[in-house]
Coordinates of C-alpha atoms and ligand atoms in Angstrom, one line a residue:
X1 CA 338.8 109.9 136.7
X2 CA 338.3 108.4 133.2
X3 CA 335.3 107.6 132.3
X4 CA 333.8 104.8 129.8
X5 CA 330.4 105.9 128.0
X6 CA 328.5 102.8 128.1
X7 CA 326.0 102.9 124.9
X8 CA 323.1 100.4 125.2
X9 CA 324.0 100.3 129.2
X10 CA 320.2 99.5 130.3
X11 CA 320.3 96.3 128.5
X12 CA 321.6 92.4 129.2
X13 CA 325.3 92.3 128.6
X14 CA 325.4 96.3 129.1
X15 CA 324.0 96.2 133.2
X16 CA 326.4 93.1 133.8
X17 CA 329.2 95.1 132.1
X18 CA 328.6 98.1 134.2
X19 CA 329.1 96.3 137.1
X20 CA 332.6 94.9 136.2
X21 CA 333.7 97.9 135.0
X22 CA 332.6 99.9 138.4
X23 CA 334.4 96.9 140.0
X24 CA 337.6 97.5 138.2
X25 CA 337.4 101.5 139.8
X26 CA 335.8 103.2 136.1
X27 CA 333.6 106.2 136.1
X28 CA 330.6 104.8 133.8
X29 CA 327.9 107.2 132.1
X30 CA 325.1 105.3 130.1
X31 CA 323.1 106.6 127.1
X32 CA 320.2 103.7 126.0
X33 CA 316.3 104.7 124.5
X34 CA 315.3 101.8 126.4
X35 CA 313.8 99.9 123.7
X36 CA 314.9 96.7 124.9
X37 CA 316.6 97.9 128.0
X38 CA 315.2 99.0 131.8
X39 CA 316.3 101.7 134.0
X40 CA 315.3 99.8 137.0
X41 CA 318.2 97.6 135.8
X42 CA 320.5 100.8 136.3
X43 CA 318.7 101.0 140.2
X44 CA 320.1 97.1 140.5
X45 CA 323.4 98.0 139.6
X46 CA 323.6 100.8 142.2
X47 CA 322.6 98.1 145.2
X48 CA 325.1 95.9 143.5
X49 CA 327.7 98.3 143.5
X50 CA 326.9 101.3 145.6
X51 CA 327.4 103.7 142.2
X52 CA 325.3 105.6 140.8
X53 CA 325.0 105.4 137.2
X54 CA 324.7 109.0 135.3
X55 CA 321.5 107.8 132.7
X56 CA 321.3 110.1 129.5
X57 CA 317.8 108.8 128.3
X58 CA 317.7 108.7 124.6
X59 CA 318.9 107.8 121.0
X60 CA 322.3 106.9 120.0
X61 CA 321.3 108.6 116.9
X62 CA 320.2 111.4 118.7
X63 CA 323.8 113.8 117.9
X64 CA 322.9 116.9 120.4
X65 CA 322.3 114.1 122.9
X66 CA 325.5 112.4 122.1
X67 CA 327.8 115.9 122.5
X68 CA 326.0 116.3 126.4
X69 CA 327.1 113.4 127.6
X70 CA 330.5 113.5 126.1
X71 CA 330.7 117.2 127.0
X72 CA 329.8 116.9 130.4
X73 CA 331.8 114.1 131.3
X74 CA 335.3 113.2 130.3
X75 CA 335.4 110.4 128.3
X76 CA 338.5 109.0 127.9
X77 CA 336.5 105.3 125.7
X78 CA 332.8 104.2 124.6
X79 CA 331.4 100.4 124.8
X80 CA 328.7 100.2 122.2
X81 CA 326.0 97.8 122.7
X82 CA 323.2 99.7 121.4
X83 CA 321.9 97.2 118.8
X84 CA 318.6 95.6 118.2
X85 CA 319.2 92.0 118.1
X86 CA 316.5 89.6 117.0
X87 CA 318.0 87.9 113.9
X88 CA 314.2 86.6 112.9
X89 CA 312.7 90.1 113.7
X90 CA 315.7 91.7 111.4
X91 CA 314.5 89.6 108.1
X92 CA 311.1 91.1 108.4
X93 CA 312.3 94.9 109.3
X94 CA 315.7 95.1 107.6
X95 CA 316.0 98.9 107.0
X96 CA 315.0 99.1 111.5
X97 CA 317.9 97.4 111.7
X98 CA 320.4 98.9 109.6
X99 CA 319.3 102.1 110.7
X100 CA 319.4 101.3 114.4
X101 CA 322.5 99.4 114.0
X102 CA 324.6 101.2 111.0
X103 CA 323.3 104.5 111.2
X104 CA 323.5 104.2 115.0
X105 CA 327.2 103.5 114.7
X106 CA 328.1 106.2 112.1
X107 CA 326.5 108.7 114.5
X108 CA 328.2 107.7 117.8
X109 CA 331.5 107.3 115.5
X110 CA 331.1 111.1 114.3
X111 CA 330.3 112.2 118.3
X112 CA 333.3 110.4 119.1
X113 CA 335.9 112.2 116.5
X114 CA 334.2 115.3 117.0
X115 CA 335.0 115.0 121.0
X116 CA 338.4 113.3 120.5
X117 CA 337.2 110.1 121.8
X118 CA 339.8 107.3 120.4
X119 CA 338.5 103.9 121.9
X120 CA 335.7 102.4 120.8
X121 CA 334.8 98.5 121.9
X122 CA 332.2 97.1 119.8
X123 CA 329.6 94.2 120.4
X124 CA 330.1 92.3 117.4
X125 CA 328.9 89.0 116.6
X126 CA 329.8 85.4 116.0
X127 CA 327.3 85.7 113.1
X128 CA 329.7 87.9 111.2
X129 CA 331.7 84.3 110.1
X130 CA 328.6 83.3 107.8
X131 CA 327.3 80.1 106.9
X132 CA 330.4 78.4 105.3
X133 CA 333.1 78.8 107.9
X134 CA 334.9 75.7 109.4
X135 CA 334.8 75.4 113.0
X136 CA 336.2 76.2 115.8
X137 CA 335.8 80.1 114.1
X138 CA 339.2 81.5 114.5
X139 CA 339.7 85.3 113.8
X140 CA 341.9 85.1 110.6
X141 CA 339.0 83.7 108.8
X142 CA 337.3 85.6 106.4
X143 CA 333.8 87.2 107.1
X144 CA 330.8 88.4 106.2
X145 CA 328.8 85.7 104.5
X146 CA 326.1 86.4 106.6
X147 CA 322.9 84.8 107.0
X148 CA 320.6 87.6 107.9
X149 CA 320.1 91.5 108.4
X150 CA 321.2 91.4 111.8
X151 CA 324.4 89.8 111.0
X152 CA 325.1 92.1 108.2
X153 CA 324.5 95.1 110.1
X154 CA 327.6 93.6 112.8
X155 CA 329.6 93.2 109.4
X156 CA 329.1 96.5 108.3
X157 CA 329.8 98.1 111.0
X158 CA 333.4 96.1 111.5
X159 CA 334.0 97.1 108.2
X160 CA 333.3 101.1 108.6
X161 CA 335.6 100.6 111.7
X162 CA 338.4 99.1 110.0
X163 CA 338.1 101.8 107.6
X164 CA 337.6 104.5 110.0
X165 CA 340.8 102.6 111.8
X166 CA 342.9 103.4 109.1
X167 CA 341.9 107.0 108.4
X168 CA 343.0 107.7 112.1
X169 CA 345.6 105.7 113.4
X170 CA 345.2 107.3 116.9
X171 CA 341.9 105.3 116.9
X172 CA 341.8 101.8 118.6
X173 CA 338.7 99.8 118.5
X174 CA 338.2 96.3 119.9
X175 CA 335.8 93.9 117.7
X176 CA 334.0 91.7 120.4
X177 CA 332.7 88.7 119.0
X178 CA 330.5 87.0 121.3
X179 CA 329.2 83.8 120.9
X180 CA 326.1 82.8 122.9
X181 CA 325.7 84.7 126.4
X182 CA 324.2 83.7 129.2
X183 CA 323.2 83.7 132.8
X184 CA 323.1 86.2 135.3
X185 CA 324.9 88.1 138.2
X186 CA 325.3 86.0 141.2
X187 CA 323.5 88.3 143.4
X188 CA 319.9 87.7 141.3
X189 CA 319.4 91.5 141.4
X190 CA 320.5 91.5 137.6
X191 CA 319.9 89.5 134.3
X192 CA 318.1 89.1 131.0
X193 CA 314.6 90.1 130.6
X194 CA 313.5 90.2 126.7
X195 CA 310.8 92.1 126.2
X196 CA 307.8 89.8 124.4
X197 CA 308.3 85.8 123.4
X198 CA 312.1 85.4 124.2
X199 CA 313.7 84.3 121.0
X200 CA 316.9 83.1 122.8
X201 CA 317.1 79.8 124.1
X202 CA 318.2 79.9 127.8
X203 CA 314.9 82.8 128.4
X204 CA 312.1 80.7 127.0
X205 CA 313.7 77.6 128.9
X206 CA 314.0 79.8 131.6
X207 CA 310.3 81.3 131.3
X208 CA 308.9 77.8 131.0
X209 CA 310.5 76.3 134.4
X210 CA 308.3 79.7 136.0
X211 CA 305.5 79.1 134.4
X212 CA 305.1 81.7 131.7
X213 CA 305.2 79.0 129.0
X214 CA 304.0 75.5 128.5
X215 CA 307.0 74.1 126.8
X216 CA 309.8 74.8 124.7
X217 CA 310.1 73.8 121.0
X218 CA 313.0 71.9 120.4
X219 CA 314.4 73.2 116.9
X220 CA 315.3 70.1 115.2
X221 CA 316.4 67.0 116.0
X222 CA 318.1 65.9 112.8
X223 CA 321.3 67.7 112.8
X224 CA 324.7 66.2 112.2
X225 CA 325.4 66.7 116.0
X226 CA 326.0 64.1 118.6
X227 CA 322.6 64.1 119.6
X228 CA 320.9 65.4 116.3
X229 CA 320.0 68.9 118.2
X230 CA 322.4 71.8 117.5
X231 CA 325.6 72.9 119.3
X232 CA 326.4 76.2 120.3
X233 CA 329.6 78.3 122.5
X234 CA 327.3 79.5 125.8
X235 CA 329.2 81.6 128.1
X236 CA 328.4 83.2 131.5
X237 CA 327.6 86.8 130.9
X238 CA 330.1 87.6 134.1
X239 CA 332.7 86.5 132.0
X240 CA 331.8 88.0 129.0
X241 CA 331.4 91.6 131.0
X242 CA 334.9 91.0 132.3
X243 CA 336.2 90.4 128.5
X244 CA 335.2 94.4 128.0
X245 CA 337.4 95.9 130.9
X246 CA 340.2 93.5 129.3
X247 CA 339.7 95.3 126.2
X248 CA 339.3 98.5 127.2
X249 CA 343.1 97.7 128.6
X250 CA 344.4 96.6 125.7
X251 CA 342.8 99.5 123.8
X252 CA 344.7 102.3 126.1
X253 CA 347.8 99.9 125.1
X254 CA 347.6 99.5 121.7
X255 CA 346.5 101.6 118.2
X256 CA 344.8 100.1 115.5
X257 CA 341.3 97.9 114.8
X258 CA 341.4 93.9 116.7
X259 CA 339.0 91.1 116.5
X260 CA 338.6 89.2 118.8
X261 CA 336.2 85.7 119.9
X262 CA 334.8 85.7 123.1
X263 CA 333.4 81.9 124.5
X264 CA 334.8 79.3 126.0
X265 CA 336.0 76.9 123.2
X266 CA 333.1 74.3 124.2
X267 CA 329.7 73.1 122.3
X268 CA 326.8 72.3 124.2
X269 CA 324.0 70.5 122.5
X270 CA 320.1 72.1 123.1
X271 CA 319.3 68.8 124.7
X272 CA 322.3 68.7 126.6
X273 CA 321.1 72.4 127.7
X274 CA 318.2 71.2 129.0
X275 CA 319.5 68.4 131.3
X276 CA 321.6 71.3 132.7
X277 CA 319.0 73.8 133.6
X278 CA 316.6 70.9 135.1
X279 CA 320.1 69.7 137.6
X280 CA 320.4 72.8 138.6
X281 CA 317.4 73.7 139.0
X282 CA 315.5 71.0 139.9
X283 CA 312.8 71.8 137.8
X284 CA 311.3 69.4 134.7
X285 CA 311.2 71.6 131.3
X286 CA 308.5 69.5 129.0
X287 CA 309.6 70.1 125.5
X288 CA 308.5 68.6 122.0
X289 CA 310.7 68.5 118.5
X290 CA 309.7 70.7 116.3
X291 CA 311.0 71.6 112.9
X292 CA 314.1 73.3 112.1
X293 CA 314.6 77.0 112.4
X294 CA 315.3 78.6 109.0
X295 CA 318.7 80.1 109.2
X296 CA 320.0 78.1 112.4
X297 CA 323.6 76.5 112.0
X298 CA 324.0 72.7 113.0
X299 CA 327.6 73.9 115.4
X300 CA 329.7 76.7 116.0
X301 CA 331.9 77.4 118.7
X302 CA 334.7 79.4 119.2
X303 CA 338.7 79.5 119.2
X304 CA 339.2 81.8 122.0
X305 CA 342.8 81.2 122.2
X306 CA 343.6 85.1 120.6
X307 CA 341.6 86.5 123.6
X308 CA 343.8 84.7 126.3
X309 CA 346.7 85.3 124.5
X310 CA 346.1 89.1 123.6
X311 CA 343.5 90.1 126.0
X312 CA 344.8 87.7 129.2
X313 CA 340.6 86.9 129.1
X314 CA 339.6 83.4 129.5
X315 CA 336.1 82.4 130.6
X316 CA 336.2 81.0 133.9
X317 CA 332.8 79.7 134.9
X318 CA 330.8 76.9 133.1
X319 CA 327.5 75.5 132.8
X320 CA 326.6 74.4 136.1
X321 CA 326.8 78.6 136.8
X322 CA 325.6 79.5 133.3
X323 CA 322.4 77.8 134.7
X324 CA 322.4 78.2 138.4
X325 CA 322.7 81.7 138.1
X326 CA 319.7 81.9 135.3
X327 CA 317.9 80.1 137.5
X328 CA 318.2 82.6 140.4
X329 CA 317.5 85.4 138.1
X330 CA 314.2 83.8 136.5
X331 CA 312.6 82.2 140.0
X332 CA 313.5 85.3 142.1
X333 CA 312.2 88.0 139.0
X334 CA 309.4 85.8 137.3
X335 CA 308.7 89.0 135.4
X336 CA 312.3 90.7 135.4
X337 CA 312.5 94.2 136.2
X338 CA 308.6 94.3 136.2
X339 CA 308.6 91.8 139.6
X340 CA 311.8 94.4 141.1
X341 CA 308.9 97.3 140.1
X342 CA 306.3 96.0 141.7
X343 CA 308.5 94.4 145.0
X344 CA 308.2 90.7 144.0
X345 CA 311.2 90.6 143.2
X346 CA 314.4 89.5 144.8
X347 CA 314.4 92.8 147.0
X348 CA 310.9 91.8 148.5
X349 CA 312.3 88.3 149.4
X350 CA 315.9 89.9 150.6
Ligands
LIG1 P1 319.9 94.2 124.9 O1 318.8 94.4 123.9 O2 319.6 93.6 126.2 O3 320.8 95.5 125.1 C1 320.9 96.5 124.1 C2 320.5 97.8 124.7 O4 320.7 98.9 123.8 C3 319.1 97.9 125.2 O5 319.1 98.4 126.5 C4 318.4 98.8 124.3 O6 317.4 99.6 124.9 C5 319.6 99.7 123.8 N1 319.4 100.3 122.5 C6 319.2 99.6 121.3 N2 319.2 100.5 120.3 C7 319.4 101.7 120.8 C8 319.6 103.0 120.2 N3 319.4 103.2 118.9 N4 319.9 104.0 121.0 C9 320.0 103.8 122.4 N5 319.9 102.7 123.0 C10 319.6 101.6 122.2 O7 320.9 93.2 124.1 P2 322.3 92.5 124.7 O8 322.0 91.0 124.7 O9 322.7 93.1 125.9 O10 323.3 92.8 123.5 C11 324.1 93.9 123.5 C12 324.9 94.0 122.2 O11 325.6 92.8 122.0 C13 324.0 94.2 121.0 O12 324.6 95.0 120.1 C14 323.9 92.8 120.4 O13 323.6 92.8 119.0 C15 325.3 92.2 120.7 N6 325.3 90.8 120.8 C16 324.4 90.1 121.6 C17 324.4 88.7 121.7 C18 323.4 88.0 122.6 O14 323.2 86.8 122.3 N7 322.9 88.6 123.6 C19 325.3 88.0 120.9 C20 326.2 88.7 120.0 C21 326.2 90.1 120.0
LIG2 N1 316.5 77.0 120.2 C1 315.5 76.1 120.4 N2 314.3 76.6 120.9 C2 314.1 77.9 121.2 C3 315.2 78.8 121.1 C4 316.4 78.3 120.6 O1 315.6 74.9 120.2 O2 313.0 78.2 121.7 C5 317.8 76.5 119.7 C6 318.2 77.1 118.4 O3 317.6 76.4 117.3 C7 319.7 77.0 118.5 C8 320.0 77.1 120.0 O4 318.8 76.9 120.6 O5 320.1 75.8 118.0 C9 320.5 78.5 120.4 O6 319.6 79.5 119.9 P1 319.6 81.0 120.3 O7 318.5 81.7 119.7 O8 319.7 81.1 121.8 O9 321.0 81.5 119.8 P2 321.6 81.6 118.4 O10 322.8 80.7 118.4 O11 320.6 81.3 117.3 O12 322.0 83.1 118.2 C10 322.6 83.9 119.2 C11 322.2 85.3 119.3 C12 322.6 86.1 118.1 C13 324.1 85.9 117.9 C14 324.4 84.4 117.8 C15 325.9 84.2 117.7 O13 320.8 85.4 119.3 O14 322.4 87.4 118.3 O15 324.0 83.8 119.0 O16 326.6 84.9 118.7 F1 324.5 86.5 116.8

């Protein structure tokens, strides 16, 4: 059976990606240092699917590591998610991040041509259209104006994949461009669990209605939005999983380097975010306005018209799930994978 190396597999949009792609009948094998990942998260995905995950423990970077696993398995494609992805945390360590995230790439890339490996889906970014482009972001729009080290490093690495594209035309890669990811699996077994102060918006919402913290801080009020806070694409991490086993079809279909957006086409203002989570919920979230985040856009959002067309993805569930599903995740794993550890979390309750 084929099967799809999963890089960064451990991690948020990597667990909830294993599961759809164990789902669609694929053979998975994960490599992930764990950094920001858990293997208990690899457990969850077993009781979800009744798979086992094959877990190489270590370093994308790490190239003896890298010929095992393709060695010992036959990989027909690779999903890399192995990034570090805290855009504030990348201004203050920008060589971590482009060694992580570049060099990271560059090693898997070499693995990969070494090993014959031709598909390659990549987590890119909506961050990689900069500060100046019009919205909705549409793919034929010029990149790379980026705003930060993080975003860079995504830029980069499109463009050393374009090139590497064109050097090989039996390579086809698939440029993911996610917009804002969230919720969880249905089941509550698996979701996102940031290790330290969540920097994202729907886990510190999330870790507030539990408990963990007093109250979020709104970041800015005065933006040229509806309601003055700013608007973003969220989409349910179940759909966004599903977007990679559409584009691991396309890539056994088609040669050649694609871009493509993956959100739902919709803005959701931060306030309007926090009416959500409390309906579904039926918890309060106190929150105060505090001052603008440096770097923060007022609005994007995405034309994800290429990705129906080319992909046959559409995202399917909206924000009544987005935040139902967060909701189940958080209350029934007040500590993630650290509650499933020590049996308070949702398999103590089961
Ligand atoms: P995550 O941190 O939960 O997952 C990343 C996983 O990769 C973690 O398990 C981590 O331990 C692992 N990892 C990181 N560097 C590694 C390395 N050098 N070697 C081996 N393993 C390594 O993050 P996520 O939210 O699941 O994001 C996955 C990918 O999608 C990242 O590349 C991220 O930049 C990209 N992305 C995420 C978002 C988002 O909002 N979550 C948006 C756009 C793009
Ligand atoms: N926000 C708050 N309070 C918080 C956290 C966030 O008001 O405590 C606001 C932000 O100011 C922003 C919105 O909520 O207006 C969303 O912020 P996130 O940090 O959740 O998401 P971003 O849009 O800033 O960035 C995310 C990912 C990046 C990715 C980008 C585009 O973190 O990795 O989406 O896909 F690149």
């Amino acid at each position: 059976m084929d099967t799809v190396l999963v890089a960064g597999g451990a991690g948020y949009i990597g667990s909830h990606t294993l599961v759809e792609l164990i789902s669609a009948g694929l053979k998975v094998i994960v490599i992930d240092n764990l950094c920001n990942g858990s293997k208990v998260a690899l457990d969850q995905v077993r009781l979800i699917t009744g798979q086992e995950v094959r877990f190489y423990h270590g370093e994308v970077q790490d190239r003896a590591l890298l010929n095992r696993a393709l060695m010992e398995n036959s990989v027909s494609a690779v999903i890399h998610f192995a990034g570090l992805k805290a855009v504030g945390e990348s201004s203050q360590r920008p060589i971590e991040y482009y060694q992580n995230n570049v060099t990271g790439s560059l090693v898997l890339l070499d693995a990969m041509h070494e090993a014959g490996v031709k598909r390659l889906v990549f987590s890119s970014s909506a961050t990689v259209y900069g500060s100046d482009s019009p919205v909705p972001y549409v793919e034929s729009l010029e990149t790379g104006n980026t705003s930060n080290p993080y975003g860079t490093t995504k830029w980069v690495v499109e463009q050393v994949l374009k090139d590497a594209v064109y050097a090989d035309p039996e390579l086809s890669v698939a440029l993911l461009r996610y917009f804002n990811p969230v919720g969880a699996h249905p089941s509550g077994l698996i979701g996102e669990d940031p290790h330290g102060i969540p920097n994202n918006l729907l886990p510190y919402i999330a870790q507030v209605a539990v408990g963990k913290r007093a109250e979020l801080s709104v970041f800015g009020d005065d933006y040229p939005t509806a309601d003055g806070t700013c608007e973003r694409d969220y989409l349910h991490v179940v759909d966004l999983a599903k977007g990679h086993v559409r584009a691991l079809e396309w890539l056994a279909q088609n040669r050649g380097a694609a871009a493509f957006n993956l959100g739902t086409g919709n803005a959701t203002s931060v306030l309007q975010i926090i009416r959500a989570f409390e309906e579904a919920s039926g918890v309060t979230i106190p929150y105060r306005i505090a001052p603008r985040r440096a770097g923060d856009l007022p609005a994007f959002w995405a034309d994800a018209s290429k990705a129906e067309r080319m992909l046959g993805w559409k995202a399917e569930l909206g924000l009544a799930e987005m935040m139902a599903d967060t909701w189940r995740w958080q209350s029934r794993n007040p500590n993630g994978y650290r509650s499933v550890e020590q049996g308070q979390g949702h398999l103590a309750i089961a």
